[in-house]
Short mmCIF file of C-alpha atoms in Angstrom, two decimals:
data_model
loop_
_atom_site.label_atom_id
_atom_site.label_comp_id
_atom_site.label_asym_id
_atom_site.label_seq_id
_atom_site.Cartn_x
_atom_site.Cartn_y
_atom_site.Cartn_z
CA MET A 1 0.25 0.05 0.12
CA THR A 2 1.83 2.96 -1.28
CA GLY A 3 1.56 6.58 1.18
CA GLU A 4 -0.63 8.02 -1.44
CA GLU A 5 -3.47 5.05 -0.95
CA LYS A 6 -2.97 4.63 2.78
CA LYS A 7 -4.33 8.82 2.78
CA VAL A 8 -6.77 7.79 1.22
CA ILE A 9 -8.32 5.05 3.07
CA MET A 10 -7.35 7.72 6.32
CA ALA A 11 -8.94 10.75 4.92
CA SER A 12 -11.82 9.01 3.98
CA SER A 13 -12.42 6.78 6.68
CA ALA A 14 -11.53 9.56 9.07
CA GLY A 15 -14.63 11.65 7.69
CA THR A 16 -16.78 8.76 7.92
CA ILE A 17 -16.45 7.77 11.08
CA PHE A 18 -17.45 11.90 12.39
CA GLU A 19 -20.29 11.45 10.16
CA TRP A 20 -21.34 7.72 12.12
CA TYR A 21 -20.41 9.53 15.09
CA ASP A 22 -23.26 12.51 15.03
CA PHE A 23 -25.71 10.17 13.82
CA TYR A 24 -25.25 7.68 16.92
CA LEU A 25 -25.06 10.67 19.31
CA TYR A 26 -28.52 11.07 19.28
CA GLY A 27 -29.70 6.93 19.12
CA SER A 28 -26.94 6.77 22.15
CA LEU A 29 -28.92 10.03 24.20
CA ALA A 30 -32.85 9.31 22.87
CA ALA A 31 -34.01 8.84 25.59
CA ILE A 32 -32.31 12.09 27.58
CA ILE A 33 -33.64 13.90 24.33
CA GLY A 34 -37.76 12.48 24.85
CA ALA A 35 -37.87 14.01 27.49
CA GLN A 36 -36.52 17.26 26.49
CA TYR A 37 -38.54 17.35 22.73
CA PHE A 38 -41.76 15.55 23.82
CA THR A 39 -42.53 16.76 27.03
CA ALA A 40 -45.82 16.52 26.33
CA PHE A 41 -46.07 12.73 26.28
CA PRO A 42 -45.73 10.38 29.14
CA GLU A 43 -42.77 8.98 29.91
CA ALA A 44 -43.22 5.52 28.06
CA THR A 45 -44.79 7.21 24.80
CA ARG A 46 -42.01 10.38 24.57
CA ASN A 47 -40.03 7.31 24.59
CA VAL A 48 -41.02 6.03 21.67
CA PHE A 49 -41.33 9.47 19.81
CA ALA A 50 -37.82 9.92 20.72
CA LEU A 51 -37.10 6.58 18.37
CA LEU A 52 -39.41 7.18 16.50
CA ALA A 53 -36.97 10.36 15.18
CA PHE A 54 -34.00 8.27 15.76
CA ALA A 55 -35.59 5.84 12.86
CA ALA A 56 -36.29 8.97 10.28
CA GLY A 57 -32.62 8.66 9.90
CA PHE A 58 -32.42 5.88 8.66
CA ILE A 59 -35.85 6.18 6.46
CA VAL A 60 -34.20 8.98 4.40
CA ARG A 61 -30.76 6.92 3.88
CA PRO A 62 -31.68 5.29 0.39
CA PHE A 63 -32.90 8.83 -1.16
CA GLY A 64 -29.83 10.31 0.33
CA ALA A 65 -27.77 8.13 -1.56
CA LEU A 66 -29.59 8.34 -4.80
CA VAL A 67 -29.11 12.44 -4.83
CA PHE A 68 -25.67 12.17 -3.31
CA GLY A 69 -24.51 9.42 -5.51
CA ALA A 70 -25.97 11.23 -8.21
CA LEU A 71 -24.01 14.50 -7.49
CA GLY A 72 -20.94 12.40 -6.77
CA ASP A 73 -21.22 11.06 -10.61
CA LEU A 74 -21.93 14.52 -11.62
CA VAL A 75 -19.88 17.14 -9.95
CA GLY A 76 -17.33 15.05 -8.78
CA ARG A 77 -16.71 12.51 -5.57
CA LYS A 78 -14.42 15.06 -3.54
CA TYR A 79 -16.64 18.05 -3.17
CA THR A 80 -19.92 15.43 -3.05
CA PHE A 81 -17.99 14.50 0.37
CA LEU A 82 -18.38 18.11 1.29
CA MET A 83 -21.79 18.63 0.98
CA THR A 84 -22.51 16.01 3.09
CA ILE A 85 -19.74 16.41 5.77
CA LEU A 86 -21.03 19.89 6.21
CA ILE A 87 -24.92 19.15 5.78
CA MET A 88 -23.87 16.31 8.61
CA GLY A 89 -21.80 18.58 10.52
CA LEU A 90 -24.17 21.96 10.73
CA SER A 91 -27.46 19.55 11.26
CA THR A 92 -25.62 17.55 14.38
CA PHE A 93 -24.77 20.84 16.23
CA LEU A 94 -28.25 22.50 15.57
CA VAL A 95 -29.37 20.05 17.55
CA GLY A 96 -27.19 20.97 20.48
CA LEU A 97 -28.19 24.80 19.91
CA LEU A 98 -32.38 23.73 19.77
CA PRO A 99 -34.26 25.17 22.62
CA GLY A 100 -37.13 22.19 24.04
CA TYR A 101 -40.46 21.72 23.53
CA ASN A 102 -40.81 23.99 26.99
CA SER A 103 -39.66 26.91 24.65
CA TRP A 104 -40.59 26.31 21.61
CA GLY A 105 -43.66 23.75 21.89
CA ALA A 106 -44.38 21.55 18.76
CA ALA A 107 -42.00 23.67 16.99
CA ALA A 108 -39.34 21.63 18.76
CA PRO A 109 -39.65 18.27 17.79
CA ILE A 110 -40.95 19.02 14.52
CA ILE A 111 -37.32 20.61 13.54
CA LEU A 112 -35.33 17.82 15.26
CA ILE A 113 -37.06 15.59 12.58
CA ILE A 114 -35.94 17.61 10.54
CA LEU A 115 -32.57 17.60 11.45
CA ARG A 116 -32.06 13.74 11.81
CA MET A 117 -33.21 13.83 8.09
CA LEU A 118 -30.85 16.09 6.91
CA GLN A 119 -28.05 13.92 8.86
CA GLY A 120 -30.01 10.37 7.13
CA LEU A 121 -29.48 12.18 3.74
CA ALA A 122 -25.45 13.06 4.40
CA LEU A 123 -25.11 9.90 6.02
CA GLY A 124 -26.56 7.80 2.32
CA GLY A 125 -24.46 10.35 0.46
CA GLU A 126 -21.28 9.54 2.42
CA TYR A 127 -21.13 6.06 3.25
CA GLY A 128 -21.60 4.78 -0.75
CA GLY A 129 -19.79 7.54 -1.94
CA ALA A 130 -16.64 7.15 0.62
CA ALA A 131 -16.45 3.28 -0.80
CA VAL A 132 -16.46 4.74 -4.56
CA TYR A 133 -13.79 7.35 -3.43
CA VAL A 134 -11.47 4.46 -2.11
CA ALA A 135 -11.94 1.87 -4.69
CA GLU A 136 -11.58 4.28 -6.95
CA HIS A 137 -7.96 4.68 -5.34
CA ALA A 138 -7.50 1.18 -5.08
CA PRO A 139 -5.64 -1.61 -7.46
CA ALA A 140 -8.08 -3.92 -9.50
CA ASN A 141 -7.23 -6.72 -7.22
CA GLN A 142 -6.94 -5.25 -3.97
CA ARG A 143 -10.97 -3.48 -3.93
CA GLY A 144 -12.66 -5.50 -1.53
CA TYR A 145 -9.49 -4.81 1.13
CA PHE A 146 -9.42 -1.90 0.71
CA THR A 147 -13.52 -0.62 0.82
CA ALA A 148 -13.66 -2.80 3.74
CA PHE A 149 -11.66 0.68 6.57
CA ILE A 150 -15.17 2.09 5.33
CA GLN A 151 -16.69 -1.00 6.53
CA THR A 152 -15.08 -0.72 10.11
CA THR A 153 -16.31 3.31 10.16
CA ALA A 154 -20.24 2.81 11.79
CA THR A 155 -18.71 0.70 14.87
CA LEU A 156 -15.69 2.45 14.99
CA GLY A 157 -18.06 6.02 14.86
CA LEU A 158 -20.53 4.37 17.79
CA LEU A 159 -17.82 3.48 20.03
CA LEU A 160 -16.51 7.01 19.84
CA SER A 161 -20.11 8.97 20.42
CA LEU A 162 -20.13 6.26 23.40
CA ILE A 163 -17.06 7.85 24.87
CA VAL A 164 -17.43 11.28 24.64
CA ILE A 165 -20.73 10.47 26.28
CA LEU A 166 -19.54 8.70 29.15
CA GLY A 167 -16.74 11.48 29.56
CA VAL A 168 -18.73 14.61 29.74
CA GLN A 169 -21.73 12.83 31.51
CA SER A 170 -18.53 12.14 34.50
CA TYR A 171 -17.70 15.54 33.87
CA VAL A 172 -20.33 17.43 34.05
CA ASN A 173 -21.98 15.50 37.02
CA ALA A 174 -19.49 15.94 38.66
CA HIS A 175 -19.06 19.81 38.51
CA TRP A 176 -22.72 20.47 38.58
CA ALA A 177 -25.51 19.84 40.81
CA PRO A 178 -28.60 18.30 40.15
CA THR A 179 -31.60 20.63 39.64
CA ALA A 180 -34.91 21.07 40.34
CA VAL A 181 -37.29 19.62 37.78
CA LEU A 182 -39.75 22.40 36.70
CA ASP A 183 -43.41 22.38 35.29
CA ALA A 184 -44.98 24.62 32.25
CA ALA A 185 -45.97 27.19 34.77
CA GLY A 186 -42.46 26.93 36.55
CA ALA A 187 -43.69 25.63 39.80
CA ALA A 188 -40.99 22.37 40.99
CA VAL A 189 -42.63 19.01 40.32
CA MET A 190 -42.94 16.98 43.21
CA ASN A 191 -42.03 13.23 44.29
CA PRO A 192 -44.84 10.78 45.69
CA ASP A 193 -42.87 11.05 49.39
CA GLY A 194 -43.10 15.70 49.15
CA THR A 195 -40.02 15.65 47.77
CA PRO A 196 -38.94 18.37 44.66
CA LYS A 197 -38.38 15.74 41.84
CA MET A 198 -34.62 16.34 40.55
CA ILE A 199 -32.47 16.59 37.34
CA LYS A 200 -29.05 15.68 36.75
CA ALA A 201 -26.70 18.44 35.24
CA PHE A 202 -25.96 16.28 32.03
CA ASP A 203 -29.62 15.03 31.99
CA LEU A 204 -30.89 18.98 31.54
CA TRP A 205 -28.04 20.81 29.48
CA GLY A 206 -24.90 18.82 29.29
CA TRP A 207 -26.18 16.48 26.80
CA ARG A 208 -25.48 18.84 24.21
CA VAL A 209 -22.29 18.99 24.66
CA PRO A 210 -21.27 16.64 22.46
CA PHE A 211 -23.69 17.74 19.74
CA LEU A 212 -22.09 21.34 20.23
CA GLY A 213 -17.95 19.49 19.68
CA SER A 214 -18.74 17.81 16.54
CA ILE A 215 -18.07 21.73 15.23
CA LEU A 216 -14.73 20.61 16.14
CA LEU A 217 -14.89 17.40 14.31
CA LEU A 218 -16.52 19.06 11.21
CA LEU A 219 -13.63 21.60 10.56
CA ILE A 220 -11.19 18.68 11.10
CA SER A 221 -12.76 17.12 8.13
CA LEU A 222 -13.11 19.75 6.00
CA TYR A 223 -9.26 20.19 6.33
CA ILE A 224 -8.77 17.31 5.81
CA ARG A 225 -11.19 16.67 2.46
CA MET A 226 -9.83 19.95 1.25
CA GLN A 227 -6.67 18.32 1.04
CA MET A 228 -8.15 14.86 -0.57
CA ASN A 229 -7.76 14.91 -4.34
CA GLU A 230 -10.60 14.16 -7.31
CA SER A 231 -10.28 9.94 -7.56
CA PRO A 232 -8.42 8.87 -10.85
CA ALA A 233 -11.42 6.99 -12.38
CA PHE A 234 -14.01 10.30 -12.39
CA LYS A 235 -11.07 12.41 -13.45
CA LYS A 236 -10.32 10.36 -16.79
CA MET A 237 -13.78 9.51 -17.50
CA LYS A 238 -14.08 13.68 -17.72
CA GLU A 239 -10.90 13.90 -20.01
CA GLU A 240 -12.71 11.20 -21.98
CA GLY A 241 -16.21 12.82 -22.02
CA ALA A 242 -17.48 9.38 -20.71
CA ALA A 243 -19.49 10.92 -17.55
CA SER A 244 -23.09 9.81 -17.38
CA LYS A 245 -25.48 12.76 -18.11
CA ALA A 246 -28.44 11.20 -16.37
CA PRO A 247 -26.39 9.15 -13.66
#
């Protein structure tokens, strides 16, 4: 494996890991997020809605593959990569900024689902695009081996999200005391024994930190991908005028 081939695999894999990290953050925090955005429902119901919002990202993934697959064949792999990472990174960052149900009412969960769908679209284009980009750089007899590295990115992205969540959770809960839970009128919610119901700092606001921190991964990914060259197979097709007019 040459230095250039290693660079291609590392750059493609790193960006895809970061996108899976963004995508899986929501799944790992679904119960906490459900309490923030589906407040109007009982706990069991809001957990179902939170998981349905997670599923929305998977449902639109095939459409992301169709849209960005076509764009990749028209404008090139590199620029499509930049589009998918931008959509994913900004959507994740905006989830961290989005006010909860108590502030924005029904608009909050609706916007949350829209952002989840944008994440799914970006990931649908990213995953297949990364495999194509790596395959087009690989020797003809090693394409399976080279693209196998992309297959590991989903697991590594999930692992990274769990490490970040556990680290932030431990730090926030250790440095900030629990807060009393308030209802829509601003009054304290009471437990059956008459004591005020408390919520941990991470469950109240700390869960946003991993989402907001994804902006750093976005900047790193953009820098890495700006250094990447267009795939030789795509450049050859362009030079020969053999690129599809309607992919």
